[in-house]
Amino acid sequence: EVQLVESGGGLVKPGGSLRLSCAASGFTFNKYAMNWVRQAPGKGLEWVSSISDGSSYIYYGESMKGRFTITRDNAKNSVYLQMNSLRAEDTGIYYCVRDQGGPLDIWGQGTKVTVSP
Amino acid sequence: SYVLTQAPSVSVAPGKTANITCGGNNIGSKSVHWYQQRPDQAPVLAMSYNSDRPSGIPERFSGSTSGNTATLTISRVEAGDEADYYCQVWDSRGNRWVFGGGTKLTVL
């Protein structure tokens, strides 16, 4: 079964850091780009970051640049999102998503991040 | 930056047809993907490359693009189709994925 499982979410104070992890299974991980997409409470989807299959191409949403870092470890079938200088507006559910070279075809169930004093 | 515009809500009676639109500058020249998100669930790919239906998506779902509008059409709407629907394209100028604001489909 193709599966993505996120972990690492939680409650953090403004200015703090969190590292999200996503474990992939059921497919050849090193052949796919991967993304993080987030959703603030009651709001729509917002793309966060993408990383190509071999990590050569990395992109970020505008409000994440300089604060978030995406990496992957193909030997461990995992992708990560290091989030620093967190703000209240970073609160939401963070989804790990497989990139089919166009459509985002497999989504994890998400991990919840809350930034609050 | 590239912007996708969706109506916040669409309502339709069971058995009727729902048209969910997504507006963007010359969107007809792009590949548009659509996602369905039921309450308290992760999004699911509902349509890819404008009109390709992934496995598991009913034949009642279809997609099209023309000019500045992409459309996801759901025929013979059922109660189980009630969800939020998002369109998405790749903005090649900004090297970023762009989502529309989402449309909440209500089945009356």
Short mmCIF file of C-alpha atoms in Angstrom, two decimals:
data_model
loop_
_atom_site.label_atom_id
_atom_site.label_comp_id
_atom_site.label_asym_id
_atom_site.label_seq_id
_atom_site.Cartn_x
_atom_site.Cartn_y
_atom_site.Cartn_z
CA GLU A 1 0.00 0.00 0.00
CA VAL A 2 1.30 3.43 -0.94
CA GLN A 3 1.51 5.47 2.23
CA LEU A 4 2.90 8.69 3.66
CA VAL A 5 3.04 9.14 7.42
CA GLU A 6 3.92 12.52 8.95
CA SER A 7 5.21 13.11 12.43
CA GLY A 8 6.86 15.82 14.50
CA GLY A 9 4.03 18.28 14.90
CA GLY A 10 3.14 19.85 18.20
CA LEU A 11 2.85 23.02 20.25
CA VAL A 12 5.69 25.53 20.00
CA LYS A 13 6.15 29.12 21.12
CA PRO A 14 6.55 31.95 18.61
CA GLY A 15 10.15 32.11 17.48
CA GLY A 16 10.67 28.43 18.16
CA SER A 17 11.54 25.54 15.86
CA LEU A 18 10.07 22.21 14.81
CA ARG A 19 11.23 19.44 12.52
CA LEU A 20 8.57 17.53 10.64
CA SER A 21 9.24 14.08 9.20
CA CYS A 22 7.44 12.07 6.55
CA ALA A 23 8.00 8.34 6.11
CA ALA A 24 7.09 6.90 2.71
CA SER A 25 6.28 3.30 1.89
CA GLY A 26 4.82 1.22 -0.91
CA PHE A 27 6.57 2.97 -3.80
CA THR A 28 10.05 3.74 -5.14
CA PHE A 29 10.67 6.88 -3.12
CA ASN A 30 13.78 8.06 -4.95
CA LYS A 31 11.86 8.42 -8.21
CA TYR A 32 9.46 11.10 -6.97
CA ALA A 33 9.62 14.73 -6.01
CA MET A 34 7.99 15.47 -2.68
CA ASN A 35 6.11 18.43 -1.27
CA TRP A 36 4.79 19.91 1.94
CA VAL A 37 1.38 21.58 1.82
CA ARG A 38 -0.28 23.20 4.82
CA GLN A 39 -3.76 24.23 5.84
CA ALA A 40 -4.50 26.81 8.51
CA PRO A 41 -7.60 26.18 10.64
CA GLY A 42 -10.73 26.76 8.54
CA LYS A 43 -8.65 27.94 5.56
CA GLY A 44 -7.57 26.60 2.19
CA LEU A 45 -4.52 24.73 1.01
CA GLU A 46 -1.17 26.51 0.85
CA TRP A 47 1.88 25.02 -0.82
CA VAL A 48 4.96 25.17 1.42
CA SER A 49 7.92 23.56 -0.34
CA SER A 50 9.07 21.07 -2.98
CA ILE A 51 12.16 18.92 -3.35
CA SER A 52 13.09 16.97 -6.48
CA ASP A 53 13.85 13.25 -6.45
CA GLY A 54 17.60 13.78 -6.17
CA SER A 55 17.41 17.00 -4.11
CA SER A 56 18.78 19.08 -6.99
CA TYR A 57 15.76 21.35 -7.15
CA ILE A 58 14.25 22.91 -4.06
CA TYR A 59 11.53 25.56 -3.94
CA TYR A 60 9.70 27.41 -1.19
CA GLY A 61 6.59 29.46 -0.80
CA GLU A 62 7.29 33.15 -0.36
CA SER A 63 6.50 33.40 3.35
CA MET A 64 8.65 30.33 4.12
CA LYS A 65 11.86 31.46 2.43
CA GLY A 66 14.73 31.83 4.87
CA ARG A 67 12.82 30.13 7.70
CA PHE A 68 11.97 26.64 6.41
CA THR A 69 14.32 24.02 4.97
CA ILE A 70 13.23 20.89 3.12
CA THR A 71 15.50 17.88 2.88
CA ARG A 72 15.16 14.20 2.06
CA ASP A 73 17.01 10.96 2.76
CA ASN A 74 16.34 8.49 -0.03
CA ALA A 75 18.07 5.71 1.92
CA LYS A 76 15.47 6.14 4.65
CA ASN A 77 12.52 6.86 2.33
CA SER A 78 11.91 10.06 4.23
CA VAL A 79 11.45 13.77 3.67
CA TYR A 80 11.80 16.45 6.32
CA LEU A 81 10.79 20.04 6.94
CA GLN A 82 12.87 22.08 9.37
CA MET A 83 10.84 25.08 10.50
CA ASN A 84 12.56 27.94 12.34
CA SER A 85 11.40 31.34 13.56
CA LEU A 86 7.86 30.07 13.74
CA ARG A 87 4.96 32.52 13.79
CA ALA A 88 1.32 32.25 14.81
CA GLU A 89 0.35 32.23 11.15
CA ASP A 90 2.33 29.01 10.62
CA THR A 91 -0.29 27.19 12.69
CA GLY A 92 -2.08 24.46 10.79
CA ILE A 93 -2.01 20.93 9.49
CA TYR A 94 1.07 20.07 7.45
CA TYR A 95 0.64 17.44 4.73
CA CYS A 96 3.40 15.45 3.08
CA VAL A 97 2.52 14.93 -0.58
CA ARG A 98 3.96 12.89 -3.43
CA ASP A 99 4.52 14.73 -6.69
CA GLN A 100 3.58 12.73 -9.77
CA GLY A 101 5.50 15.17 -11.96
CA GLY A 102 2.40 17.26 -12.19
CA PRO A 103 -0.49 16.30 -9.95
CA LEU A 104 0.07 15.75 -6.24
CA ASP A 105 -1.27 12.24 -6.16
CA ILE A 106 -0.65 10.83 -2.68
CA TRP A 107 -1.30 12.77 0.53
CA GLY A 108 -0.48 11.85 4.09
CA GLN A 109 -2.98 12.36 6.89
CA GLY A 110 -1.10 15.40 8.14
CA THR A 111 0.58 16.52 11.33
CA LYS A 112 -0.72 19.42 13.41
CA VAL A 113 1.48 22.39 14.22
CA THR A 114 0.36 24.99 16.74
CA VAL A 115 2.38 28.15 17.32
CA SER A 116 1.16 29.86 20.47
CA PRO A 117 2.54 31.47 23.63
CA SER B 1 2.46 36.22 -9.08
CA TYR B 2 -0.06 33.87 -10.58
CA VAL B 3 -3.48 33.85 -8.90
CA LEU B 4 -6.30 31.29 -9.11
CA THR B 5 -9.80 32.46 -8.25
CA GLN B 6 -12.61 30.18 -7.11
CA ALA B 7 -16.12 30.96 -5.93
CA PRO B 8 -16.35 30.27 -2.17
CA SER B 9 -19.42 28.09 -2.48
CA VAL B 10 -21.66 26.22 -4.90
CA SER B 11 -24.98 24.58 -4.02
CA VAL B 12 -26.74 21.94 -6.08
CA ALA B 13 -29.64 19.55 -5.63
CA PRO B 14 -29.03 15.81 -5.70
CA GLY B 15 -29.06 14.42 -9.22
CA LYS B 16 -28.22 17.76 -10.79
CA THR B 17 -24.93 18.98 -12.27
CA ALA B 18 -22.35 21.03 -10.36
CA ASN B 19 -19.86 23.21 -12.20
CA ILE B 20 -16.91 24.36 -10.10
CA THR B 21 -14.81 26.97 -11.83
CA CYS B 22 -11.25 28.18 -11.42
CA GLY B 23 -10.15 31.43 -13.00
CA GLY B 24 -6.59 32.35 -13.94
CA ASN B 25 -4.77 34.34 -16.60
CA ASN B 26 -4.64 32.13 -19.71
CA ILE B 27 -5.21 29.05 -17.56
CA GLY B 28 -6.16 27.19 -20.72
CA SER B 29 -2.45 27.00 -21.54
CA LYS B 30 -1.61 25.29 -18.24
CA SER B 31 -2.17 21.87 -16.74
CA VAL B 32 -4.81 22.15 -14.04
CA HIS B 33 -5.24 19.64 -11.24
CA TRP B 34 -8.22 19.37 -8.88
CA TYR B 35 -8.48 18.06 -5.32
CA GLN B 36 -11.44 16.99 -3.24
CA GLN B 37 -11.30 17.42 0.53
CA ARG B 38 -14.11 15.96 2.59
CA PRO B 39 -14.56 17.30 6.14
CA ASP B 40 -11.74 16.33 8.49
CA GLN B 41 -9.95 14.34 5.79
CA ALA B 42 -6.81 14.86 3.75
CA PRO B 43 -7.25 16.08 0.18
CA VAL B 44 -7.57 13.55 -2.62
CA LEU B 45 -6.60 14.04 -6.26
CA ALA B 46 -9.89 14.30 -8.16
CA MET B 47 -8.74 15.33 -11.65
CA SER B 48 -5.32 15.69 -13.25
CA TYR B 49 -4.04 17.39 -16.39
CA ASN B 50 -7.35 19.21 -16.88
CA SER B 51 -9.46 16.17 -17.67
CA ASP B 52 -7.75 12.93 -16.59
CA ARG B 53 -9.74 11.10 -13.97
CA PRO B 54 -7.60 9.14 -11.46
CA SER B 55 -8.61 5.61 -10.59
CA GLY B 56 -11.29 5.55 -7.92
CA ILE B 57 -12.88 8.81 -9.02
CA PRO B 58 -16.40 8.24 -10.44
CA GLU B 59 -17.07 8.77 -14.13
CA ARG B 60 -19.51 11.47 -13.08
CA PHE B 61 -16.46 13.72 -12.59
CA SER B 62 -15.04 15.51 -15.63
CA GLY B 63 -12.79 18.48 -16.29
CA SER B 64 -12.10 21.06 -18.96
CA THR B 65 -10.18 24.27 -19.58
CA SER B 66 -10.65 27.14 -21.98
CA GLY B 67 -9.23 30.63 -22.06
CA ASN B 68 -9.12 31.97 -18.52
CA THR B 69 -11.32 29.33 -16.90
CA ALA B 70 -10.94 25.72 -15.80
CA THR B 71 -14.03 23.77 -14.82
CA LEU B 72 -14.61 20.67 -12.75
CA THR B 73 -18.03 19.22 -13.57
CA ILE B 74 -19.81 16.74 -11.37
CA SER B 75 -22.84 15.12 -12.96
CA ARG B 76 -25.69 13.44 -11.08
CA VAL B 77 -24.45 14.91 -7.82
CA GLU B 78 -24.70 12.73 -4.72
CA ALA B 79 -24.59 13.57 -1.02
CA GLY B 80 -21.13 12.01 -0.82
CA ASP B 81 -19.77 14.63 -3.23
CA GLU B 82 -20.19 17.31 -0.59
CA ALA B 83 -16.66 18.60 0.00
CA ASP B 84 -14.22 21.41 -0.64
CA TYR B 85 -12.67 21.44 -4.10
CA TYR B 86 -9.35 23.09 -4.95
CA CYS B 87 -7.74 23.79 -8.30
CA GLN B 88 -3.97 23.90 -8.70
CA VAL B 89 -1.38 24.85 -11.31
CA TRP B 90 2.39 25.19 -11.51
CA ASP B 91 3.54 28.81 -11.77
CA SER B 92 6.66 28.42 -13.88
CA ARG B 93 7.68 32.05 -13.44
CA GLY B 94 7.75 31.78 -9.66
CA ASN B 95 8.69 28.10 -9.48
CA ARG B 96 5.83 27.35 -7.16
CA TRP B 97 2.59 25.44 -6.90
CA VAL B 98 -0.47 27.67 -6.69
CA PHE B 99 -3.82 26.63 -5.22
CA GLY B 100 -7.15 28.30 -5.70
CA GLY B 101 -8.94 29.42 -2.56
CA GLY B 102 -11.30 26.45 -2.71
CA THR B 103 -15.01 25.98 -3.38
CA LYS B 104 -17.34 24.39 -0.86
CA LEU B 105 -19.85 22.19 -2.63
CA THR B 106 -23.12 21.84 -0.72
CA VAL B 107 -25.65 19.21 -1.76
CA LEU B 108 -29.10 20.52 -0.91
#
